C-alpha positions as a printed Julia matrix, in Angstrom:
163×3 Matrix{Float64}:
 160.87  120.24   83.78
 162.14  122.03   80.65
 160.94  121.86   77.19
 163.23  122.62   74.05
 160.71  123.33   71.45
 161.0   124.11   67.75
 160.23  127.38   65.97
 158.4   127.29   62.64
 159.74  129.67   60.01
 157.82  131.19   57.01
 159.85  132.76   54.29
 158.6   135.7    52.07
 157.57  133.02   49.4
 155.13  131.5    52.0
 157.19  128.39   52.73
 157.21  126.88   55.96
 160.26  125.09   57.58
 161.66  124.51   61.06
 163.87  127.39   62.06
 165.45  126.96   65.32
 164.67  126.11   69.1
 163.36  128.01   72.0
 163.56  126.77   75.64
 160.4   126.93   77.63
 160.2   126.43   81.51
 157.1   124.82   82.89
 156.11  127.32   85.72
 153.74  124.67   87.13
 153.72  121.1    88.31
 151.27  118.19   87.64
 150.86  114.99   89.34
 148.62  111.89   88.18
 148.82  108.75   90.03
 148.56  105.09   88.53
 150.61  105.82   85.38
 152.8   102.91   84.22
 154.64  102.86   80.8
 152.99  105.93   79.23
 153.76  108.99   77.25
 152.53  112.38   78.91
 151.69  115.31   76.71
 151.49  119.06   77.64
 149.67  121.62   75.63
 152.08  124.45   74.39
 151.19  128.15   73.48
 152.57  129.46   70.33
 152.49  132.89   68.58
 153.38  134.14   65.2
 155.93  137.12   64.74
 156.22  138.9    61.36
 158.9   141.12   60.54
 157.56  144.45   58.96
 159.66  147.25   57.44
 157.97  150.66   57.55
 160.62  152.89   56.56
 159.46  154.02   53.25
 156.96  151.37   52.18
 155.54  148.74   54.15
 157.36  145.49   53.41
 156.09  142.13   55.1
 159.16  139.95   56.01
 159.47  136.37   57.15
 157.17  135.0    59.94
 158.32  132.79   62.79
 155.67  130.63   64.97
 157.41  130.7    68.44
 156.53  128.67   71.81
 155.41  131.44   74.46
 154.7   129.18   77.24
 152.75  126.1    78.45
 148.93  126.17   78.31
 148.3   123.05   80.49
 149.96  119.95   81.74
 149.23  116.22   81.29
 146.61  117.09   78.59
 146.89  113.48   77.09
 148.46  110.01   78.06
 149.12  107.14   75.68
 150.56  103.85   76.27
 154.56  103.6    75.87
 156.92  100.4    75.58
 158.17  100.02   79.05
 162.1   100.12   79.54
 163.14   96.85   81.02
 166.25   96.66   83.43
 167.17   92.83   83.32
 170.05   92.63   85.84
 168.98   91.3    89.16
 171.64   93.12   90.96
 169.66   96.27   90.43
 166.58   95.03   92.0
 164.84   95.1    95.5
 161.65   93.55   96.5
 159.02   95.87   98.38
 155.64   95.07   99.96
 154.53   98.43  100.5
 155.49  102.13  100.94
 156.1   105.49   99.17
 159.74  105.8    97.63
 161.06  109.07   96.2
 164.15  109.68   94.05
 165.1   113.4    93.67
 168.79  113.21   92.35
 170.18  112.21   89.08
 169.76  112.58   85.56
 166.59  111.61   83.74
 165.73  110.39   80.34
 165.48  113.17   77.67
 162.67  112.67   75.17
 162.61  113.85   71.61
 159.67  114.2    69.44
 157.94  116.91   67.49
 155.25  119.58   67.63
 152.41  119.91   64.98
 152.06  123.74   64.23
 149.52  123.02   61.61
 151.65  124.48   58.9
 154.96  122.38   59.64
 156.07  120.0    62.24
 159.0   120.95   64.31
 161.26  119.55   67.04
 160.51  118.94   70.58
 162.77  117.88   73.35
 161.7   117.32   77.01
 163.67  116.31   80.08
 163.7   116.75   83.93
 165.49  119.43   85.64
 167.08  119.39   89.19
 163.58  120.33   90.91
 162.02  117.24   89.43
 161.38  114.09   91.33
 159.61  110.64   90.99
 157.6   108.76   93.25
 156.6   105.2    93.53
 153.7   104.09   95.71
 153.84  100.53   96.21
 150.59   98.51   97.44
 151.66   95.01   96.77
 154.89   93.0    96.43
 156.8    94.59   93.68
 160.41   94.58   92.25
 161.98   98.03   92.02
 164.78   98.3    89.78
 167.35  100.93   88.88
 169.6   101.45   86.06
 172.75  100.49   88.12
 174.17   97.78   90.42
 174.57  100.61   92.89
 170.7   100.41   93.09
 167.94  102.79   92.55
 168.97  105.32   95.15
 172.66  105.71   94.28
 171.97  105.22   90.51
 173.14  107.9    87.97
 169.89  108.22   86.53
 166.54  109.26   87.98
 164.72  106.57   86.1
 163.59  103.14   87.59
 160.8   100.71   87.14
 158.41   98.73   89.12
 157.63   95.06   88.27
 154.97   92.74   89.39
 156.89   90.37   92.07
């Protein structure tokens, strides 16, 4: 999973604003069972960089608060409104089993990061090494985004519904 995270920028007058983005690759994975229609949060490490000129006198320039890496994964989970695919041609009923989808694009989520002094942009999406797993314990509809079915569908998103 890749994160595109905002950079905070403080000008020499001390005013903070958004100032670009930086890609941070997650160098770890996390799994959590039983999550349905939720937002999952990760904790990110930020660091301040200040430009200082010292040729003749010490002049402090602007400061950037940049994302450096990921502190921890799945630190918070909150409820989200589910996406509902209503086309019955995209559904199959299953009574049990484990189903894994490893190919296709996934949803990209945009939001924000509160740096304490300014809120900056954040975007997260799944890369080619990501997969999604459904573990079915009772009769469930598994739907994809395409009449081709959840396996051949272009997206790596799907949903499970009570049968």
